[in-house]
XYZ file of C-alpha atoms in Angstrom:
193
model
C 63.333 -4.051 -69.477
C 60.957 -1.755 -69.775
C 61.261 -0.037 -65.731
C 58.220 0.763 -63.668
C 58.308 4.190 -61.584
C 55.880 5.366 -59.073
C 55.344 9.329 -59.193
C 53.820 11.134 -56.562
C 52.984 14.972 -55.198
C 52.372 14.762 -51.659
C 52.647 17.912 -48.624
C 55.309 17.514 -46.436
C 52.586 15.298 -44.124
C 52.664 12.770 -46.639
C 49.205 13.585 -48.241
C 47.866 13.620 -52.074
C 45.412 16.151 -51.854
C 43.990 18.515 -49.125
C 39.921 19.363 -48.704
C 39.299 23.133 -49.673
C 42.685 23.417 -51.102
C 43.562 24.240 -54.684
C 45.480 21.872 -57.313
C 48.947 21.272 -56.461
C 47.780 23.252 -53.278
C 48.251 26.056 -54.557
C 51.758 26.576 -55.314
C 53.229 25.556 -58.465
C 55.272 27.583 -60.570
C 56.292 28.772 -63.274
C 59.372 26.169 -63.472
C 57.581 23.290 -61.905
C 54.840 24.083 -64.739
C 57.227 23.732 -66.719
C 58.806 20.806 -66.434
C 55.650 19.131 -66.197
C 55.168 20.438 -69.572
C 58.346 19.244 -71.125
C 56.698 15.667 -69.915
C 59.738 13.897 -68.623
C 58.727 10.343 -68.807
C 56.103 10.967 -72.396
C 57.755 7.907 -73.401
C 56.133 5.832 -70.418
C 52.349 3.926 -70.569
C 51.105 5.534 -67.808
C 49.466 2.585 -65.443
C 45.752 4.243 -63.056
C 43.073 2.345 -61.512
C 39.821 3.056 -61.848
C 39.196 5.609 -59.097
C 42.068 7.843 -60.520
C 40.577 7.106 -64.342
C 36.932 8.271 -63.238
C 38.947 11.507 -61.814
C 41.188 12.945 -64.779
C 38.899 11.642 -67.527
C 36.326 13.747 -65.535
C 38.735 16.308 -65.285
C 39.129 16.050 -69.065
C 36.536 17.004 -70.058
C 35.745 19.752 -67.806
C 38.917 21.183 -69.895
C 41.077 21.020 -66.585
C 44.539 22.354 -67.672
C 47.097 20.119 -68.071
C 44.958 16.937 -68.892
C 44.482 17.726 -72.492
C 48.172 16.413 -73.145
C 47.327 13.510 -71.007
C 45.000 12.455 -73.780
C 47.341 11.354 -76.108
C 49.469 8.890 -74.392
C 48.805 5.282 -73.391
C 47.384 4.675 -70.341
C 46.348 1.401 -69.004
C 43.341 1.286 -66.469
C 43.075 -1.612 -64.079
C 39.763 -2.180 -63.028
C 37.082 -4.922 -62.202
C 34.094 -2.589 -62.511
C 35.011 -0.912 -65.643
C 33.593 -1.858 -69.308
C 35.212 -1.363 -72.763
C 35.500 1.460 -74.468
C 36.709 3.883 -71.887
C 35.802 7.225 -73.316
C 39.530 8.690 -72.445
C 41.498 8.147 -75.194
C 44.038 6.055 -75.637
C 43.076 4.187 -72.666
C 42.865 0.626 -72.469
C 41.497 -1.432 -69.477
C 42.517 -4.756 -67.804
C 40.531 -6.699 -65.667
C 42.865 -9.329 -64.412
C 45.276 -8.730 -61.441
C 47.538 -5.660 -61.738
C 49.997 -6.991 -60.104
C 50.382 -10.065 -62.669
C 49.734 -7.767 -65.745
C 52.667 -5.394 -65.045
C 55.145 -8.474 -63.878
C 53.991 -9.190 -67.652
C 54.408 -5.905 -68.660
C 57.845 -5.637 -67.589
C 59.105 -9.117 -68.604
C 57.493 -9.245 -72.415
C 57.222 -5.253 -73.010
C 58.813 -2.840 -74.625
C 57.773 0.349 -73.067
C 58.976 1.739 -69.473
C 55.882 2.655 -67.316
C 54.612 5.278 -64.945
C 51.719 5.556 -62.433
C 49.652 8.322 -62.072
C 47.947 8.462 -58.407
C 45.884 5.094 -57.778
C 47.545 5.037 -53.746
C 46.125 1.371 -53.847
C 47.726 0.153 -57.033
C 51.371 1.914 -56.757
C 50.857 0.145 -52.896
C 50.310 -3.160 -54.740
C 53.062 -2.634 -56.924
C 55.720 -1.786 -54.414
C 54.967 -4.550 -52.210
C 55.678 -6.880 -54.998
C 58.841 -5.832 -55.973
C 58.083 -4.477 -59.418
C 59.104 -0.674 -58.802
C 62.402 0.601 -60.183
C 62.023 3.928 -59.362
C 60.041 6.116 -56.515
C 59.244 9.808 -57.354
C 58.331 12.496 -54.946
C 57.703 16.290 -55.738
C 57.271 17.384 -51.763
C 55.159 20.199 -51.769
C 56.225 22.616 -48.525
C 52.698 22.597 -46.723
C 51.520 20.353 -43.852
C 47.685 19.919 -44.282
C 47.200 17.897 -40.892
C 43.601 19.440 -40.433
C 42.481 19.469 -43.825
C 44.262 16.546 -46.010
C 42.983 13.582 -47.631
C 44.862 10.649 -48.867
C 47.077 9.809 -47.402
C 49.963 8.005 -49.974
C 51.931 5.658 -47.308
C 49.130 3.685 -44.674
C 49.453 0.464 -45.768
C 53.085 0.437 -47.357
C 55.565 -2.120 -46.260
C 59.166 -1.324 -45.373
C 60.908 0.087 -47.703
C 64.955 1.470 -47.798
C 65.473 4.086 -50.513
C 68.218 5.598 -52.325
C 68.031 8.687 -53.527
C 69.416 9.263 -57.373
C 68.407 12.154 -58.246
C 67.128 15.671 -56.244
C 66.031 19.261 -58.222
C 64.392 22.037 -56.840
C 61.536 23.737 -58.403
C 60.769 28.076 -58.217
C 63.022 27.713 -54.922
C 60.519 25.675 -52.643
C 58.969 22.501 -54.677
C 61.839 19.304 -53.606
C 61.506 16.463 -56.324
C 63.507 13.489 -55.066
C 64.100 10.069 -57.107
C 64.767 6.718 -55.432
C 65.521 3.407 -56.061
C 63.490 1.439 -53.971
C 64.090 -2.095 -51.935
C 61.333 -3.491 -50.021
C 62.576 -4.301 -46.534
C 61.797 -7.710 -44.998
C 62.191 -6.418 -41.423
C 63.510 -3.453 -39.796
C 66.771 -2.489 -40.104
C 69.477 -4.009 -37.963
C 67.408 -7.474 -38.073
C 69.587 -8.852 -40.259
C 66.501 -9.466 -42.680
C 66.974 -8.500 -46.449
C 65.184 -6.912 -48.694
C 63.345 -7.999 -52.146
């Protein structure tokens, strides 16, 4: 069965971006960029919501570094407001319920899936128990006064089993987990899904 991986970059305090900071908080280094360039999940279909699609396709139109490679990957965009045809190459629109669509893709499909940004989509897929791997690259910055897009707000309680870790450029920490959504706090007898 195909797997689904949620994939984030984050500041140490859990923000996806920060006002006035450059992309990657200005801390990307040659090892990390080479790893991204190798496209470790190049065979995965990318899932995203309308806001992420709009941002990424705009950045691609502006020639932002790294977006040219994304154009060649198969992408599924979940939106009830966008209409086809989508301008970014290899993008398919699904207007229905993302949770049901992803469940069907995992049950009947052959290609593994990964997310790109899309905080609400990731939250819904995790809460539904559809996420097989949860990967985060932690950048060593705290953006408490300028940070926005808090990643984990509204998430269910989740136990994470570490299955992989790596340090890029002596400072960026990749952490990869198998998630288990909890029905209650640990120690209360509640079991996860």
